[in-house]
Short mmCIF file of C-alpha atoms in Angstrom, two decimals:
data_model
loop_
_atom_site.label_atom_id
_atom_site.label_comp_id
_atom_site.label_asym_id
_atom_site.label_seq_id
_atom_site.Cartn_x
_atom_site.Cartn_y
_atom_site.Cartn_z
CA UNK A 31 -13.00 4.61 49.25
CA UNK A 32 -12.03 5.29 45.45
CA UNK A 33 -12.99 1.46 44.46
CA UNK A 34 -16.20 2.14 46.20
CA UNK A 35 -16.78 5.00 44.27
CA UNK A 36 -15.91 3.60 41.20
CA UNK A 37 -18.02 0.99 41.71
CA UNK A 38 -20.72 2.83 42.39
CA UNK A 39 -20.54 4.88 39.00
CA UNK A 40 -19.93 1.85 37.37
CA UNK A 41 -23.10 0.39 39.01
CA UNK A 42 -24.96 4.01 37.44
CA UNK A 43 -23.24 3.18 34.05
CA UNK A 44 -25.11 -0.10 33.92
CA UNK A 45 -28.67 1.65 35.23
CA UNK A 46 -27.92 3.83 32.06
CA UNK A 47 -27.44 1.47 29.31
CA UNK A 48 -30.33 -0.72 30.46
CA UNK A 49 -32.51 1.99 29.88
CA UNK A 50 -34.95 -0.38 27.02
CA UNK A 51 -35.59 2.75 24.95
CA UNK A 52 -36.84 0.69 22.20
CA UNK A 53 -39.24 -1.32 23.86
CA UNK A 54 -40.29 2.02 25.75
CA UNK A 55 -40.80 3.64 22.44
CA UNK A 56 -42.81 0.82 21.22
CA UNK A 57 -45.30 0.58 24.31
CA UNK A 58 -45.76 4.15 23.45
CA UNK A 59 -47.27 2.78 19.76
CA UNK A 60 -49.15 0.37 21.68
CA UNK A 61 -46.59 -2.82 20.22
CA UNK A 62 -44.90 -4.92 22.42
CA UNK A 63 -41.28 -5.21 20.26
CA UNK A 64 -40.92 -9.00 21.50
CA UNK A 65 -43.91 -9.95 20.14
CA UNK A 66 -43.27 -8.49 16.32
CA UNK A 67 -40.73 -8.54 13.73
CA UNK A 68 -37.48 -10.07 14.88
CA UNK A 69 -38.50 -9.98 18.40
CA UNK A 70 -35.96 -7.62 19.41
CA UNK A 71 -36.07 -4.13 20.51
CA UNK A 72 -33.52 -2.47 19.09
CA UNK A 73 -33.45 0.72 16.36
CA UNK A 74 -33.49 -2.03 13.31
CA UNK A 75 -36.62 -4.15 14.66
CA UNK A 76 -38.23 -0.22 15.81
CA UNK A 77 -37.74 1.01 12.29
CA UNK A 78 -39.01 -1.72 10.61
CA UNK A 79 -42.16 -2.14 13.12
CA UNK A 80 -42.96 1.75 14.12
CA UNK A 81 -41.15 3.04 10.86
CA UNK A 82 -38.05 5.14 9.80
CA UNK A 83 -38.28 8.28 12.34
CA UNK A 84 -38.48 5.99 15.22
CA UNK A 85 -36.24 3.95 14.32
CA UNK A 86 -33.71 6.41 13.83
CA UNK A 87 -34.74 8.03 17.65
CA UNK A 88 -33.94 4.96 19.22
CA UNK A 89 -30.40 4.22 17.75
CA UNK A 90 -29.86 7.62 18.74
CA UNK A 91 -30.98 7.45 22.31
CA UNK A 92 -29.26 3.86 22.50
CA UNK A 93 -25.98 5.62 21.19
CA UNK A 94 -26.02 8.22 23.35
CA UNK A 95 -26.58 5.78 26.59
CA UNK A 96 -23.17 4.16 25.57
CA UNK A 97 -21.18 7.57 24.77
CA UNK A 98 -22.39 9.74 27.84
CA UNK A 99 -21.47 7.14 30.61
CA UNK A 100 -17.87 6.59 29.34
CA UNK A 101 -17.43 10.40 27.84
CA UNK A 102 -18.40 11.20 32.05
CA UNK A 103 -16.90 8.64 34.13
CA UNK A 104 -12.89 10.41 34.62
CA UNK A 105 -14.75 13.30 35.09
CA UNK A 106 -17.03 12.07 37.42
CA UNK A 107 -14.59 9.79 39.51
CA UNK A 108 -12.02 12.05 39.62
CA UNK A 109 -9.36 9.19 41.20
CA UNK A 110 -6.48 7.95 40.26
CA UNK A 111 -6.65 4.31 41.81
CA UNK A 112 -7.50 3.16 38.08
CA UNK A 113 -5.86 4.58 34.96
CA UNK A 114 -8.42 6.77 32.40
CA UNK A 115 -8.44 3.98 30.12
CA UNK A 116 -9.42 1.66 32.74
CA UNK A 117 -12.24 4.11 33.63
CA UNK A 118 -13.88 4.56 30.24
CA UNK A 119 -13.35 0.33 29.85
CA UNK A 120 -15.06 -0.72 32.91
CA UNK A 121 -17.86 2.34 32.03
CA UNK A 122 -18.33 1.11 28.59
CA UNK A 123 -18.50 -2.80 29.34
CA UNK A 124 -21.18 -2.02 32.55
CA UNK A 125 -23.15 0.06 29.37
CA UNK A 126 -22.76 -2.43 26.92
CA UNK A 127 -24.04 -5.11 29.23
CA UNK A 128 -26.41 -3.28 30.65
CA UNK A 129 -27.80 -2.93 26.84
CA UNK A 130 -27.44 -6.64 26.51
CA UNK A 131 -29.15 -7.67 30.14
CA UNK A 132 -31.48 -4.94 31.08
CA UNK A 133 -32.45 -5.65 34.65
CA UNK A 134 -35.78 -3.30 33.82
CA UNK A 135 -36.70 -6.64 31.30
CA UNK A 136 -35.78 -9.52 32.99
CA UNK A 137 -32.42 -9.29 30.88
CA UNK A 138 -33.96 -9.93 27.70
CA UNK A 139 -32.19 -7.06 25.91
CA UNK A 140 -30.75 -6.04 22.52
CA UNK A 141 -27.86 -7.05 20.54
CA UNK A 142 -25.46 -4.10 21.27
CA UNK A 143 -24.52 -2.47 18.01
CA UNK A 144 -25.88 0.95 18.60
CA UNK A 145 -25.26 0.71 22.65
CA UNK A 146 -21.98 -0.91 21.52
CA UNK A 147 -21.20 2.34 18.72
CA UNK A 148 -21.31 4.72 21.37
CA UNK A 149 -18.97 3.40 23.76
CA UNK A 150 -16.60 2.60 21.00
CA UNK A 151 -16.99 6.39 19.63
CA UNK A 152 -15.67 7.52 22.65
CA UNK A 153 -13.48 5.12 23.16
CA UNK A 154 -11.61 4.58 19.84
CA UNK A 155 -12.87 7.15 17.49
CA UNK A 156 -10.80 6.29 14.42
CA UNK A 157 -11.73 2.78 14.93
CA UNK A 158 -15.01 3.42 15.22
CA UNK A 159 -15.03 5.66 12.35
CA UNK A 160 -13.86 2.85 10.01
CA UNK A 161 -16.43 0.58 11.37
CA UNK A 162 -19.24 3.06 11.07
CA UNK A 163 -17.91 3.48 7.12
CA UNK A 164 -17.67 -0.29 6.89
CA UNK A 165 -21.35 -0.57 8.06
CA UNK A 166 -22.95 2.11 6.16
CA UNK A 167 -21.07 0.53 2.85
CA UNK A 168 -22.33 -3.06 3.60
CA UNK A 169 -25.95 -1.94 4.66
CA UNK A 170 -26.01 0.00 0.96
CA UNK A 171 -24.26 -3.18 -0.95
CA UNK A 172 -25.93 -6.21 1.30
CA UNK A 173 -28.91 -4.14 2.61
CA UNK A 174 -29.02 -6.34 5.33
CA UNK A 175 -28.55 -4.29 8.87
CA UNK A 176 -27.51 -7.63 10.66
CA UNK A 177 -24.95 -8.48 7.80
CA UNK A 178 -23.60 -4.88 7.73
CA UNK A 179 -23.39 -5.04 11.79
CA UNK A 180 -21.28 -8.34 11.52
CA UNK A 181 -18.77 -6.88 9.46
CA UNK A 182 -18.72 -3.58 11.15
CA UNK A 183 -17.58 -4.99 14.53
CA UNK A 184 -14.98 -7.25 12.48
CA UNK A 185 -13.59 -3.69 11.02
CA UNK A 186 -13.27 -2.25 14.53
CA UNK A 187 -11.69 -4.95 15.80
CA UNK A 188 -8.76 -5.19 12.91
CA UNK A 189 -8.73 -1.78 12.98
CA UNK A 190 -8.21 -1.17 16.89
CA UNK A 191 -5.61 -3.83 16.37
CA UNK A 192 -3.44 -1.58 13.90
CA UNK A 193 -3.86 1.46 15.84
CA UNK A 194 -3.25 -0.09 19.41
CA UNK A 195 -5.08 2.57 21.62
CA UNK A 196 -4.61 0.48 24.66
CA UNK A 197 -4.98 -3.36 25.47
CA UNK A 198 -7.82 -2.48 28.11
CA UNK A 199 -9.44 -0.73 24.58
CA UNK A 200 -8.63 -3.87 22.52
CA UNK A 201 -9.73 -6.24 24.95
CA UNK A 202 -13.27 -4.45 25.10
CA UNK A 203 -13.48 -3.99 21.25
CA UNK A 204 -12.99 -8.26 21.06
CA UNK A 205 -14.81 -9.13 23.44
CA UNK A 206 -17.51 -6.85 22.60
CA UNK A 207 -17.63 -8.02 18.96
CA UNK A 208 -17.74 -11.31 20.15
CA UNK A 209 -21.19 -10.99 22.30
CA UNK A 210 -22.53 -9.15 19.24
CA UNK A 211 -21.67 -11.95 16.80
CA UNK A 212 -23.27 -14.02 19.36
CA UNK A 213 -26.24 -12.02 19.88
CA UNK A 214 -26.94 -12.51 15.89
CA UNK A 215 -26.74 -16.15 15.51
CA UNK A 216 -30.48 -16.19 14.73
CA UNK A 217 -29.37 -13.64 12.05
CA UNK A 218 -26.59 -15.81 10.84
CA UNK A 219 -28.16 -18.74 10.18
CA UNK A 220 -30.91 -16.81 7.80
CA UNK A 221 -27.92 -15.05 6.21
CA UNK A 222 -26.43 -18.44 5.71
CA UNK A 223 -30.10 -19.68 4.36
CA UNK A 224 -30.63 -16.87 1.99
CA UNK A 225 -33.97 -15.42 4.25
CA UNK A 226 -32.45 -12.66 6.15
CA UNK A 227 -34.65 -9.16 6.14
CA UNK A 228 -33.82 -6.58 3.89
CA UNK A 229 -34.30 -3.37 3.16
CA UNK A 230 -35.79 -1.94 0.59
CA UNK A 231 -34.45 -0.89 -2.99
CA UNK A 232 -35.30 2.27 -3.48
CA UNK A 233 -33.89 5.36 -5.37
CA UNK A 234 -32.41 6.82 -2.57
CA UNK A 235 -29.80 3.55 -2.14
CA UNK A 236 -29.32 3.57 -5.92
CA UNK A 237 -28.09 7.21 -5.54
CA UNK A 238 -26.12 6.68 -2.99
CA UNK A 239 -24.24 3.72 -4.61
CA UNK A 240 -23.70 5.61 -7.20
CA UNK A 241 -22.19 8.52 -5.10
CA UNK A 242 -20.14 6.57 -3.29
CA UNK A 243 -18.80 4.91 -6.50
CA UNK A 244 -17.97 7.90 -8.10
CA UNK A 245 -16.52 9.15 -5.10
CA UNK A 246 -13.86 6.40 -4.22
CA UNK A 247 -12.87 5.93 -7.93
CA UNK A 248 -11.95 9.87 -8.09
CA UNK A 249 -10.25 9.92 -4.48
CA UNK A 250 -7.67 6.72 -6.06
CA UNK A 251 -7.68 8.60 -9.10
CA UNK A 252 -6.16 11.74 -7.45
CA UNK A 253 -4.25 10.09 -4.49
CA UNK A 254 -2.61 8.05 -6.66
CA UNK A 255 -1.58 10.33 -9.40
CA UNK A 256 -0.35 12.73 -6.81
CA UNK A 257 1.60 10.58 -4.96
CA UNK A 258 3.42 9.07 -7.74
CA UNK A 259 4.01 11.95 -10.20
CA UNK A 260 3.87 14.82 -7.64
CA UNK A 261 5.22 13.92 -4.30
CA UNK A 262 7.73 10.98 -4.67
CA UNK A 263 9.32 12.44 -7.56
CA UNK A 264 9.94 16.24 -5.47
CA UNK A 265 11.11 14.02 -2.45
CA UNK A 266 13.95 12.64 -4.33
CA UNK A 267 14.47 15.58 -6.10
CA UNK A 268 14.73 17.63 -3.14
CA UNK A 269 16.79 15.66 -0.76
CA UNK A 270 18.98 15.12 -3.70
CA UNK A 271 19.63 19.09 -3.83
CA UNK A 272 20.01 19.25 -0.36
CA UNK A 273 22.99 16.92 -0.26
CA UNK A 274 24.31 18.48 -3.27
CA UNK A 275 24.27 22.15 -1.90
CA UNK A 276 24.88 21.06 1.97
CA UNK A 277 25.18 22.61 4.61
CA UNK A 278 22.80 25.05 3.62
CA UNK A 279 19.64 26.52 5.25
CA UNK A 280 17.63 23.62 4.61
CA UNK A 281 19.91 21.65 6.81
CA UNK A 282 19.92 24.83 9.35
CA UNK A 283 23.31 24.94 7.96
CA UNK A 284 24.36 21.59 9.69
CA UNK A 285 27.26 19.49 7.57
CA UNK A 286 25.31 16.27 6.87
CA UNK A 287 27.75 15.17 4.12
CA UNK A 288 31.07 13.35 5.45
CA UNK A 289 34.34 15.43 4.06
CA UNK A 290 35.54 14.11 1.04
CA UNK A 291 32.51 12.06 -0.11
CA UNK A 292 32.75 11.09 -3.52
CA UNK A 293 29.66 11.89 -6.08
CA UNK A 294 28.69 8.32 -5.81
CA UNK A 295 28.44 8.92 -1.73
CA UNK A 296 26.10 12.12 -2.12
CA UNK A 297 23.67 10.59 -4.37
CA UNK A 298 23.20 6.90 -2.01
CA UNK A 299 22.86 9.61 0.70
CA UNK A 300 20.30 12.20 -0.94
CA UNK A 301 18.31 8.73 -2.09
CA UNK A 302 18.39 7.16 1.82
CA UNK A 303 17.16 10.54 3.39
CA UNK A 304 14.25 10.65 0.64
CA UNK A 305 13.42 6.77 1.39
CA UNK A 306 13.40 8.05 4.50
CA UNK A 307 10.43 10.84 3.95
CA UNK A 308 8.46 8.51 1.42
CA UNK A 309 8.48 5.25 3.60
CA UNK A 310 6.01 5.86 6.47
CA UNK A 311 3.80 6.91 3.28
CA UNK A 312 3.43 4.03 1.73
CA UNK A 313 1.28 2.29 4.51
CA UNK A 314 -1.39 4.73 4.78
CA UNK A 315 -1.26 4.85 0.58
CA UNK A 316 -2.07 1.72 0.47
CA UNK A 317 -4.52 1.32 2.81
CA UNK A 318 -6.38 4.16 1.07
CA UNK A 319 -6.08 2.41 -1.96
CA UNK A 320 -7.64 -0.65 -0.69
CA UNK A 321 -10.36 0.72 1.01
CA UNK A 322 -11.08 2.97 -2.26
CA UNK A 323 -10.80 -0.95 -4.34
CA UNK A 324 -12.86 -3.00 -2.01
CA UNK A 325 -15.38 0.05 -1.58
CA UNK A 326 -15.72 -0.11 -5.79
CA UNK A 327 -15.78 -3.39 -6.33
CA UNK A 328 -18.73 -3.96 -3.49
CA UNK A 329 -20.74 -0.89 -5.15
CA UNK A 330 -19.99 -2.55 -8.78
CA UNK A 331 -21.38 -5.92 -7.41
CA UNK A 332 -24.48 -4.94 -6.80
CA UNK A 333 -25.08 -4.13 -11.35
CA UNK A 334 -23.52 -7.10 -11.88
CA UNK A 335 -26.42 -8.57 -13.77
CA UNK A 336 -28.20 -5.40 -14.56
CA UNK A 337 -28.93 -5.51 -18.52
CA UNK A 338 -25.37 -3.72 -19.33
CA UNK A 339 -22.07 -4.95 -20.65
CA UNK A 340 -19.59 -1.99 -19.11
CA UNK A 341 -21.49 -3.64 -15.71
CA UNK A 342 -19.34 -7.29 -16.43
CA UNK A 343 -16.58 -5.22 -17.44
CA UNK A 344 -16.56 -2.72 -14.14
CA UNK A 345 -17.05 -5.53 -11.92
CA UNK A 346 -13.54 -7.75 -13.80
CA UNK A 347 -11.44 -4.25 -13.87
CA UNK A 348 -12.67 -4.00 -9.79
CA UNK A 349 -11.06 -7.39 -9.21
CA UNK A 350 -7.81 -6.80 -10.96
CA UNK A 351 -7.39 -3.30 -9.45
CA UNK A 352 -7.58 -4.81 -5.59
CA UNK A 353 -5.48 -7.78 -6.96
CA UNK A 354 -2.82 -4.93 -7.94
CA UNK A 355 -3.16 -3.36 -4.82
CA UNK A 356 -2.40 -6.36 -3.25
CA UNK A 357 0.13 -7.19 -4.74
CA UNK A 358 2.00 -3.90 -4.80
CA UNK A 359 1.67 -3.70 -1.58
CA UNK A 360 3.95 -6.72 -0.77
CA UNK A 361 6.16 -6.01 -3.47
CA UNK A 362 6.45 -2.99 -1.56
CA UNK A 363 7.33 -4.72 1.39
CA UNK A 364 9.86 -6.66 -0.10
CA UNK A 365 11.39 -3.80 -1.87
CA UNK A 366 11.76 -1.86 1.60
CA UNK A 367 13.59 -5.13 3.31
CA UNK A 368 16.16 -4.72 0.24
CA UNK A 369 16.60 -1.05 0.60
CA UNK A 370 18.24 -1.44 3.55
CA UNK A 371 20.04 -4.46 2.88
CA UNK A 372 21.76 -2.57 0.32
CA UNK A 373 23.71 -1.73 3.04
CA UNK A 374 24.41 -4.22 4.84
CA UNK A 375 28.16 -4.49 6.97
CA UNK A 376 29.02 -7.24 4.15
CA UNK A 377 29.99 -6.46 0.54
CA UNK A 378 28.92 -9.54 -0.63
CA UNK A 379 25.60 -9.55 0.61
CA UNK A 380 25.27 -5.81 -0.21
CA UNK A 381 25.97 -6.20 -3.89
CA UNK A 382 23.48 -9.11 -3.85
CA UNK A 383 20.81 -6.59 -2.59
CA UNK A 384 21.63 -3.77 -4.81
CA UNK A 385 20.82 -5.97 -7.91
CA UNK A 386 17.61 -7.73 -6.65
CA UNK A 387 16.55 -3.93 -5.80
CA UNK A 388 17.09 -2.46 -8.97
CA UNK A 389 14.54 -5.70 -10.19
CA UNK A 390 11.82 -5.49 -7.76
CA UNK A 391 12.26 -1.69 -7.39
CA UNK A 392 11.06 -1.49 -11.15
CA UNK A 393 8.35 -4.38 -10.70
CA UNK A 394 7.01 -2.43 -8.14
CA UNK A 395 7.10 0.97 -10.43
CA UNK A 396 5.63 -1.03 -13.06
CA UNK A 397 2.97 -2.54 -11.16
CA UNK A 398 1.76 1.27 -10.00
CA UNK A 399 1.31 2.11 -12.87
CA UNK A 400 -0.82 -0.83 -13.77
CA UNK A 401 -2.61 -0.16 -10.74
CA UNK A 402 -2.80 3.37 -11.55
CA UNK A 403 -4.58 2.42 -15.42
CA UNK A 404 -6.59 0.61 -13.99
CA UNK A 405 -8.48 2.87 -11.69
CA UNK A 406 -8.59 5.72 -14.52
CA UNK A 407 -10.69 2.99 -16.29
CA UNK A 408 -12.81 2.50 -13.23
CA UNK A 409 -13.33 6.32 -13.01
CA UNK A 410 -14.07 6.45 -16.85
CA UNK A 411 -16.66 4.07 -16.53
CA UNK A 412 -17.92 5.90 -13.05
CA UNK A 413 -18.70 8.94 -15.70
CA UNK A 414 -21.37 6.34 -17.79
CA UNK A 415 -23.10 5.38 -14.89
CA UNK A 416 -27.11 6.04 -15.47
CA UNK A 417 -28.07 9.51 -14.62
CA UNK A 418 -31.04 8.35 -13.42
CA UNK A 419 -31.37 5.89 -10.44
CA UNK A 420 -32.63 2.14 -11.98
CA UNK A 421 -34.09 -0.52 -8.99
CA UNK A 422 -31.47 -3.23 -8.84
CA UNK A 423 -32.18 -6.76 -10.27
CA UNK A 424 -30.18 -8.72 -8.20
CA UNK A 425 -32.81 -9.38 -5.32
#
């Protein structure tokens, strides 16, 4: 009785996402959607046809008809002959394909992104949010919607696969991708050609460039001058107190140093515990940093060949800075591997480790602070950016 159920909600969840909003709201302008533009009826083909408002109305509606079905199915079912996750999953693929293969139009549907966003929201939510950052960058840099979709549902993808929500939630977010590549093939091949749509240049984008420029320059400005000068160095300060004045309160007055350990003993111990509270950092520090490099160098792309020198120069100190970052980040790695085989059961290979870490440990410190120069640069030259808004060159 529960599978029947289940199916039967399921069954609803499809009804729901074939709902062809678009094409209703474009009967309702007196244009058939399949006959104009890109032939297609979702929000990007409705804005470009009808105009911006409508447009807008239909991703929303087309969003919402992917987030309400899955946000109401455990809810709803109120079994437990499937798992939550398996819930939301089968309620988001029967709205997703329902999006895709409307039964109201003969299955000619659209191509899933906003359909697709909404189940995802619900879904995966700090997935989604890096996809929904990664599309509204691309459609500013590229403005090409289809171009900015592609790489969206690539970012939720390698993004689910980091965070590992579920394999049910993986699954859907491949698989999904995958019939939205597919869906914009046509798309594709005139991105390939050089005669994809775009969007207009207008003052608005320029502005928002700009913002967004500024923005990620002063975020890896600040991040990385905090974490370096302000919270690694009171980490290994700090733990190197505490070992020094243990037991004490900030140990809940818990002996943590073996009786009798020599000076030498203290300070390998106070360094390992603060190792300890900067390590899990370092991931998410870089990541930030990379998103913050990528997100300048895409922005500085687009003045490339606008009539000004510090343009060249932005765009050459944006490639070195993610080159650092990438870089540092695997030194990084490495430097980790040999933190811990500093200790290692066998004095021999122990000693070996010390002395490579004391190299790579001060490669890596080096490095930052390359990394670091250069993105005061890039935020130096954010602050001679045009005050006023110019229209792009670069087509």
């Amino acid at each position: 009785m529960d599978f029947a159920i289940i199916a039967v909600l399921w069954l609803g969840c499809y009804l729901i996402g074939a709902l062809p909003f678009g094409y209703l709201v474009g009967r309702w302008n007196g244009v058939d959607l399949f006959q104009v533009g890109s032939g297609n009826i979702g929000a990007t083909n409705v804005g470009r046809t009808l105009g911006r408002k409508w447009g807008i109305l239909v991703f929303v509606l087309d969003f919402l008809k992917g987030a309400v079905p899955v946000a109401a199915i455990v809810p709803l079912a109120n079994t437990t002959a499937l798992s939550p996750d398996g819930l939301r999953v089968g309620a988001a693929a029967c709205a997703f394909l329902g999006h895709l293969f409307p039964v109201y139009l003969r299955f000619r549907g659209g191509k899933g992104v906003a359909t697709g966003a909404g189940t995802v929201a619900v879904l995966a939510p700090i997935p989604f949010a890096i996809a929904l950052l990664t599309w509204l960058l691309a459609t500013l840099v590229s403005r090409m919607v289809s171009l900015a979709s592609l790489l969206a549902v690539i970012a939720l993808s390698v993004a689910q696969g980091f965070i590992d929500y579920s394999n049910a939630v993986m699954g859907f977010c491949l698989v999904g991708s995958l019939f939205v590549i597919v869906k914009h093939r046509s798309n594709v091949a005139r991105i390939l050609s050089g005669t994809e749509n775009q969007l207009g240049d207008g003052p608005m984008r320029q502005s928002l460039l700009r913002v967004i420029h500024v923005v990620a320059a002063g975020v890896w400005v600040g991040a990385a001058g905090f974490f370096n000068f302000v919270t690694a160095p009171s980490l290994f300060a700090t733990y190197e107190s505490v070992v020094q004045t243990a037991p004490s309160d900030r140990t809940a007055h818990i002996p943590i140093v073996p009786p009798g350990a020599s000076a030498e003993d203290r300070k390998n111990l106070g360094y390992a515990l603060a190792g300890a509270g900067v390590g899990p950092i370092f991931p998410k520090y870089f990541v930030l940093q990379l998103v913050c490099a990528v997100t300048i160098l895409a922005t500085a792309w687009t003045w490339r060949k606008e009539p000004a020198s510090r343009h060249t120069i932005r765009v050459q100190l944006a490639f070195a800075a993610l080159a650092s970052v990438a870089a540092g980040w695997w030194i990084s790695s490495v430097v980790s591997q040999l933190r811990l085989a500093r200790f290692d059961p066998d004095p021999e290979l122990a000693a070996i480790a010390r002395e490579q870490f004391a190299t790579w440990h001060l490669v890596s410190l080096g490095l930052s602070f390359v990394t670091i120069g250069l993105a005061f640069a890039l935020l130096v030259l954010a602050a001679r950016l045009p005050a006023e808004p110019q229209p792009s060159s670069n087509g």
